[in-house]
mmCIF file of C-alpha atoms in Angstrom:
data_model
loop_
_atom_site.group_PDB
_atom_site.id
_atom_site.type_symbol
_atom_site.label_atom_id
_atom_site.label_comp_id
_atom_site.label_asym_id
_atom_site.label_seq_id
_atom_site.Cartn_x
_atom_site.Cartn_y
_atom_site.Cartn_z
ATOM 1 C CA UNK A 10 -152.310 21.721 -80.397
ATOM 2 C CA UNK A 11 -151.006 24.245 -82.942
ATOM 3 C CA UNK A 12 -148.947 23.849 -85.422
ATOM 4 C CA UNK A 13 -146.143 26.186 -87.286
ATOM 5 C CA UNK A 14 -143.280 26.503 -88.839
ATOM 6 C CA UNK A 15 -140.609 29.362 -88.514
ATOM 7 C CA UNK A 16 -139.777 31.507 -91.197
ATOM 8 C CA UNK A 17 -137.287 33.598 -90.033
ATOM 9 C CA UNK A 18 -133.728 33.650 -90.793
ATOM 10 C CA UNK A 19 -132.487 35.614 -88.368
ATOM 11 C CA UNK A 20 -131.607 35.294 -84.652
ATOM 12 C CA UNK A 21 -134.138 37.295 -82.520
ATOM 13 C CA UNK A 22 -133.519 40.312 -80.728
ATOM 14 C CA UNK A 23 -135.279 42.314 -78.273
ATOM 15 C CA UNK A 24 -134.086 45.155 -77.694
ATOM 16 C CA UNK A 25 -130.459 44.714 -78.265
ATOM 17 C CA UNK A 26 -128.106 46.331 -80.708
ATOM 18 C CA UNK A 27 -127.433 43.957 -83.812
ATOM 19 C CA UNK A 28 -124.175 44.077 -85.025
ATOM 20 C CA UNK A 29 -123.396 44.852 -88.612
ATOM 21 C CA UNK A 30 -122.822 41.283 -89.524
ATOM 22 C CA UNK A 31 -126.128 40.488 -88.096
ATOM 23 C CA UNK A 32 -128.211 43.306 -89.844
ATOM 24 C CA UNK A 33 -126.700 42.372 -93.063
ATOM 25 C CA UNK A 34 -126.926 38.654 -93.166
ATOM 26 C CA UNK A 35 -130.737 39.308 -93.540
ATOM 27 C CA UNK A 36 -130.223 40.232 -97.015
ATOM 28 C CA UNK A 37 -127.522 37.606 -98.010
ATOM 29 C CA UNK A 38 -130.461 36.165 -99.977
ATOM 30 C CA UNK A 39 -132.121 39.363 -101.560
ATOM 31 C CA UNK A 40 -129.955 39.518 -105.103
ATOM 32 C CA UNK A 41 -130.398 36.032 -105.591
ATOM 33 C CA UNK A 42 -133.905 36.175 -105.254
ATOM 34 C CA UNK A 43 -134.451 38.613 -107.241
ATOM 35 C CA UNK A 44 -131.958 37.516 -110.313
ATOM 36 C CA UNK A 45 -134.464 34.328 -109.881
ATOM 37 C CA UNK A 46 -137.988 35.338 -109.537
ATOM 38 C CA UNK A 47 -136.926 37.974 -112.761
ATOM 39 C CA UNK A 48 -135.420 34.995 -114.584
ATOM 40 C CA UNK A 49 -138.466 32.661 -113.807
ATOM 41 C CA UNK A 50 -140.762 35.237 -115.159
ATOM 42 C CA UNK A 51 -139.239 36.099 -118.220
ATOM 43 C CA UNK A 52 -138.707 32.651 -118.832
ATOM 44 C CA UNK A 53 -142.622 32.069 -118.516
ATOM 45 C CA UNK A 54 -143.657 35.326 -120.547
ATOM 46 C CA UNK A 55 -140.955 34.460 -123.000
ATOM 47 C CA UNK A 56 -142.769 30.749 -123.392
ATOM 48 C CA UNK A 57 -146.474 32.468 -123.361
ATOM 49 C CA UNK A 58 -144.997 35.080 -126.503
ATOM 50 C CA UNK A 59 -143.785 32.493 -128.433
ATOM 51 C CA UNK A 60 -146.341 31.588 -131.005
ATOM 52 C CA UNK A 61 -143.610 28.864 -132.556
ATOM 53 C CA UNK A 62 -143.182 27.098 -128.843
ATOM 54 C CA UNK A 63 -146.590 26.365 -127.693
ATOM 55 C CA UNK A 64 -147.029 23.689 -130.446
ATOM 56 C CA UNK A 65 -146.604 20.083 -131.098
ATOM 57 C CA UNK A 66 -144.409 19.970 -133.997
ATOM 58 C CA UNK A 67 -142.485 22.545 -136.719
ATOM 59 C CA UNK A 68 -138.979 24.726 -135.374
ATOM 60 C CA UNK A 69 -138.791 26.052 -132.295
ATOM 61 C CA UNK A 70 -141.787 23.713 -130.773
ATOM 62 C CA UNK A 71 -142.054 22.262 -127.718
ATOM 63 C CA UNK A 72 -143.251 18.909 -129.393
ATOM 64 C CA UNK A 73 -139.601 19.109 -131.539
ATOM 65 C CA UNK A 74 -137.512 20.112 -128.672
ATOM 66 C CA UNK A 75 -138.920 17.278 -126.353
ATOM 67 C CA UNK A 76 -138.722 14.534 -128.975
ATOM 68 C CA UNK A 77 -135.083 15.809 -129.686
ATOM 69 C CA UNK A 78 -134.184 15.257 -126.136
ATOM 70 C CA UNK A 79 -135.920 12.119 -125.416
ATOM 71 C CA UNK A 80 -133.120 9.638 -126.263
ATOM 72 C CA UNK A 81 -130.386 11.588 -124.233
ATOM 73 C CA UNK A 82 -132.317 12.357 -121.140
ATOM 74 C CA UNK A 83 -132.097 10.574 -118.062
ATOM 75 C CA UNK A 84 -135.132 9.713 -117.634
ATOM 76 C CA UNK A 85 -136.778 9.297 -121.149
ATOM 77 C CA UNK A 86 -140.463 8.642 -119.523
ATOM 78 C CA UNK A 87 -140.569 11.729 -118.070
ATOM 79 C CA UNK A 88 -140.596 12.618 -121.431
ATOM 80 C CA UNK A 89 -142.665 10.496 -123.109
ATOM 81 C CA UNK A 90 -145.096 11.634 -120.494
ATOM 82 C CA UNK A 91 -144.800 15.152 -122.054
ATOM 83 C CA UNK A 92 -145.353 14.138 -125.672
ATOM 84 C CA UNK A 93 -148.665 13.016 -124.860
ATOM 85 C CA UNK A 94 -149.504 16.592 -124.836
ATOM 86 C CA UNK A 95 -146.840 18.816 -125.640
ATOM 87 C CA UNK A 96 -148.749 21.888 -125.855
ATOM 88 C CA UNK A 97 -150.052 21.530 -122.167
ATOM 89 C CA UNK A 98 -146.800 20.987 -120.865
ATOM 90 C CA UNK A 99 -145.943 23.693 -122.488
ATOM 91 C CA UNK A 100 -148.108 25.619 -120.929
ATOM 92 C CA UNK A 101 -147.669 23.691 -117.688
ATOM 93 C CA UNK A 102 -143.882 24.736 -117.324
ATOM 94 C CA UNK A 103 -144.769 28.323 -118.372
ATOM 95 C CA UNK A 104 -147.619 28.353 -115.887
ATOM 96 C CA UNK A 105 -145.332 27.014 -113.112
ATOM 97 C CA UNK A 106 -142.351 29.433 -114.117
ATOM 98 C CA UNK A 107 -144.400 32.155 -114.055
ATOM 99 C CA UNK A 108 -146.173 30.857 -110.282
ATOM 100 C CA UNK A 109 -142.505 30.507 -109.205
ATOM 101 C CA UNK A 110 -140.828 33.781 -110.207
ATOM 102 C CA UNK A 111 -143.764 35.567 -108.990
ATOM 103 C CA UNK A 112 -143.969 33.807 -105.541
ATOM 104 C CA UNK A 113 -139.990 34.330 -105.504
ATOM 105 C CA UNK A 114 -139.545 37.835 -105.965
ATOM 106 C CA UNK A 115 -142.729 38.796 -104.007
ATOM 107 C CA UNK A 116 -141.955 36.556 -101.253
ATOM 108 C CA UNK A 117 -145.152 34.934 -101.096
ATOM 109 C CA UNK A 118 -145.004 31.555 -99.738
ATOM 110 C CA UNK A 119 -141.413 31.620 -100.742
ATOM 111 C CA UNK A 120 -140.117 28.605 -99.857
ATOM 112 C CA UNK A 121 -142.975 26.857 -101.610
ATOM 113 C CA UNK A 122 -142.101 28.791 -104.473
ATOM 114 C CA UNK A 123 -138.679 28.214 -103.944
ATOM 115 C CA UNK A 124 -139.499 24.187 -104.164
ATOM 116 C CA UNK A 125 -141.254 24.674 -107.256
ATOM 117 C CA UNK A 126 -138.428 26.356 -109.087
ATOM 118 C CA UNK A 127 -136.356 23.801 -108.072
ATOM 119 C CA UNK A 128 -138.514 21.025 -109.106
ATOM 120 C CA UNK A 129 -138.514 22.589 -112.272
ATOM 121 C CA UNK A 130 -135.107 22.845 -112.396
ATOM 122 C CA UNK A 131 -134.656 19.707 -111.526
ATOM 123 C CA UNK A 132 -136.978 17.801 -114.452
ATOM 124 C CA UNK A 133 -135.286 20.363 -116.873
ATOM 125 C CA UNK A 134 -131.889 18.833 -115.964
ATOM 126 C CA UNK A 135 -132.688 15.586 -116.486
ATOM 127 C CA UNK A 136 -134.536 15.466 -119.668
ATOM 128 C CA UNK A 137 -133.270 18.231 -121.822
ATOM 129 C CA UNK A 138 -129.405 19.279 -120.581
ATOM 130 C CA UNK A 139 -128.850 15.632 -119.405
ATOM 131 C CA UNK A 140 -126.705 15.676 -122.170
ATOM 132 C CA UNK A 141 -124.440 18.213 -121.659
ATOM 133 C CA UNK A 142 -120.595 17.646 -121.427
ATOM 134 C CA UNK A 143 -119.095 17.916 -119.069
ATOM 135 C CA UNK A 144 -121.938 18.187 -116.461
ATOM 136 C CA UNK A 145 -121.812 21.780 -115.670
ATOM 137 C CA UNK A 146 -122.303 22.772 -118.909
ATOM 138 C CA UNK A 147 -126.189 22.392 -118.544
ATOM 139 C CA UNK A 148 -127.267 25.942 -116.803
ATOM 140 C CA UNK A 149 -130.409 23.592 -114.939
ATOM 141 C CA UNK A 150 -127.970 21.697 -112.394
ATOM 142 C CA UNK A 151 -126.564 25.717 -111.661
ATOM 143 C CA UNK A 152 -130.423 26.532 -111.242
ATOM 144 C CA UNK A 153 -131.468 23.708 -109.063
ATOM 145 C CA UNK A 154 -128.748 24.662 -107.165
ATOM 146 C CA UNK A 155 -129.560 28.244 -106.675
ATOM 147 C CA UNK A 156 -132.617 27.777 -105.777
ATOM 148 C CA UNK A 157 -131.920 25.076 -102.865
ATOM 149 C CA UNK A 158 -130.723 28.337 -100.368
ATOM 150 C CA UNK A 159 -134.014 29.766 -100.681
ATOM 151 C CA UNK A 160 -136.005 26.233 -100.099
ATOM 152 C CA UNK A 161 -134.044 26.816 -96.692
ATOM 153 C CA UNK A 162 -134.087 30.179 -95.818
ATOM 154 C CA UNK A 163 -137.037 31.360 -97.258
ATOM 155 C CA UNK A 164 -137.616 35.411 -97.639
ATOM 156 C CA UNK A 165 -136.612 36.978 -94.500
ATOM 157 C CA UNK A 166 -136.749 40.775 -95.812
ATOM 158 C CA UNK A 167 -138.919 42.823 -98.632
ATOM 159 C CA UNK A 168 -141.261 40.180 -98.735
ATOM 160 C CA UNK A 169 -145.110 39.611 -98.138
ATOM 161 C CA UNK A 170 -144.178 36.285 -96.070
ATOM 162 C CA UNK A 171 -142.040 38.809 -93.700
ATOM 163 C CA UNK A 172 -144.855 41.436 -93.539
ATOM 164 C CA UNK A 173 -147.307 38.513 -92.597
ATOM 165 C CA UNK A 174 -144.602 37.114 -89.494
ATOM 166 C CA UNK A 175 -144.059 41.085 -88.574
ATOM 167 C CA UNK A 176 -147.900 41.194 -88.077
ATOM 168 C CA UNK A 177 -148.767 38.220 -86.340
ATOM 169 C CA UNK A 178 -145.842 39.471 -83.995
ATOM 170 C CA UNK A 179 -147.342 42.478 -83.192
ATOM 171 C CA UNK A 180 -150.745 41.178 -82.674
ATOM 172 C CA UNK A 181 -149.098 38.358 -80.687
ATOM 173 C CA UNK A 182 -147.518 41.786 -78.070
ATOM 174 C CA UNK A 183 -144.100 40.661 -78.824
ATOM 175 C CA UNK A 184 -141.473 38.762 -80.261
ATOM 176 C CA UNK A 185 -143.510 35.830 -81.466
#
């Protein structure tokens, strides 16, 4: 027995005219994708550049910033789990961003990537703008919630996933 998962987005047609409405609901998605896999990888390069970041203690550190954040977040051993090693989280989250944004904008295994952004969003938001008042001050809740569209719809245009489902389809002699 085989097992798959669909991801298109869009109803199929044969050979049938689509209306406007139809033709451009494929690319509902597109700007937001892009405004995140660009964000996620300048975030990334922008952690990977800066020499004052990737260590444990002194201004503008990843150490500082966690242990400045560790009595206000909601979950305070998340991180304490980080201050073990500060610098590899460090490079963890820049890592991941960088995975993410990549995946994102390329469309390559984008609702995986789409998960991971949110993931990240999500620990973000509750360790380091847990604090923020009111609630929506904290851009991370605004990010998680960005990305949870894409976990869903995944890349349905201008993306390697959609190249990959266009393929198998022809080899397949039709629609599926």
């Amino acid at each position: 027995m085989t097992h798959s998962f669909r991801t298109d987005t869009h109803a199929p047609y044969y050979d049938e005219a689509r209306s406007w409405r139809d033709s451009i609901s494929q690319y509902a998605l597109l700007p937001l994708r892009i405004f995140l896999g660009v964000t996620f990888i300048y975030a990334g390069l922008d952690k990977l550049t800066d020499s004052a970041f990737m260590k444990d203690s002194g201004s503008g550190s990843i150490g500082d910033m966690m242990r400045s954040v560790r009595d206000s977040s909601a979950i305070p051993a998340l991180v304490d789990l980080s201050l073990k090693n500060p610098v590899g989280f460090g490079y963890a989250i820049a890592f991941g961003e960088l995975a993410v944004g990549i995946g994102t904008l390329l469309g390559i295994l984008a609702r995986l990537a789409a998960l991971g952004g949110a993931l990240i969003s999500l620990s973000l938001w509750l360790t380091v703008s847990w604090a923020s008042d009111p609630y929506y001050y904290g851009n991370d809740l605004a990010y998680l919630m960005a990305w949870l569209p894409l976990v869903l719809a995944g890349a349905s245009v201008f993306s390697v996933d959609a190249a990959l489902r266009a393929r198998r389809r022809h080899r397949a002699g039709g629609y599926r």
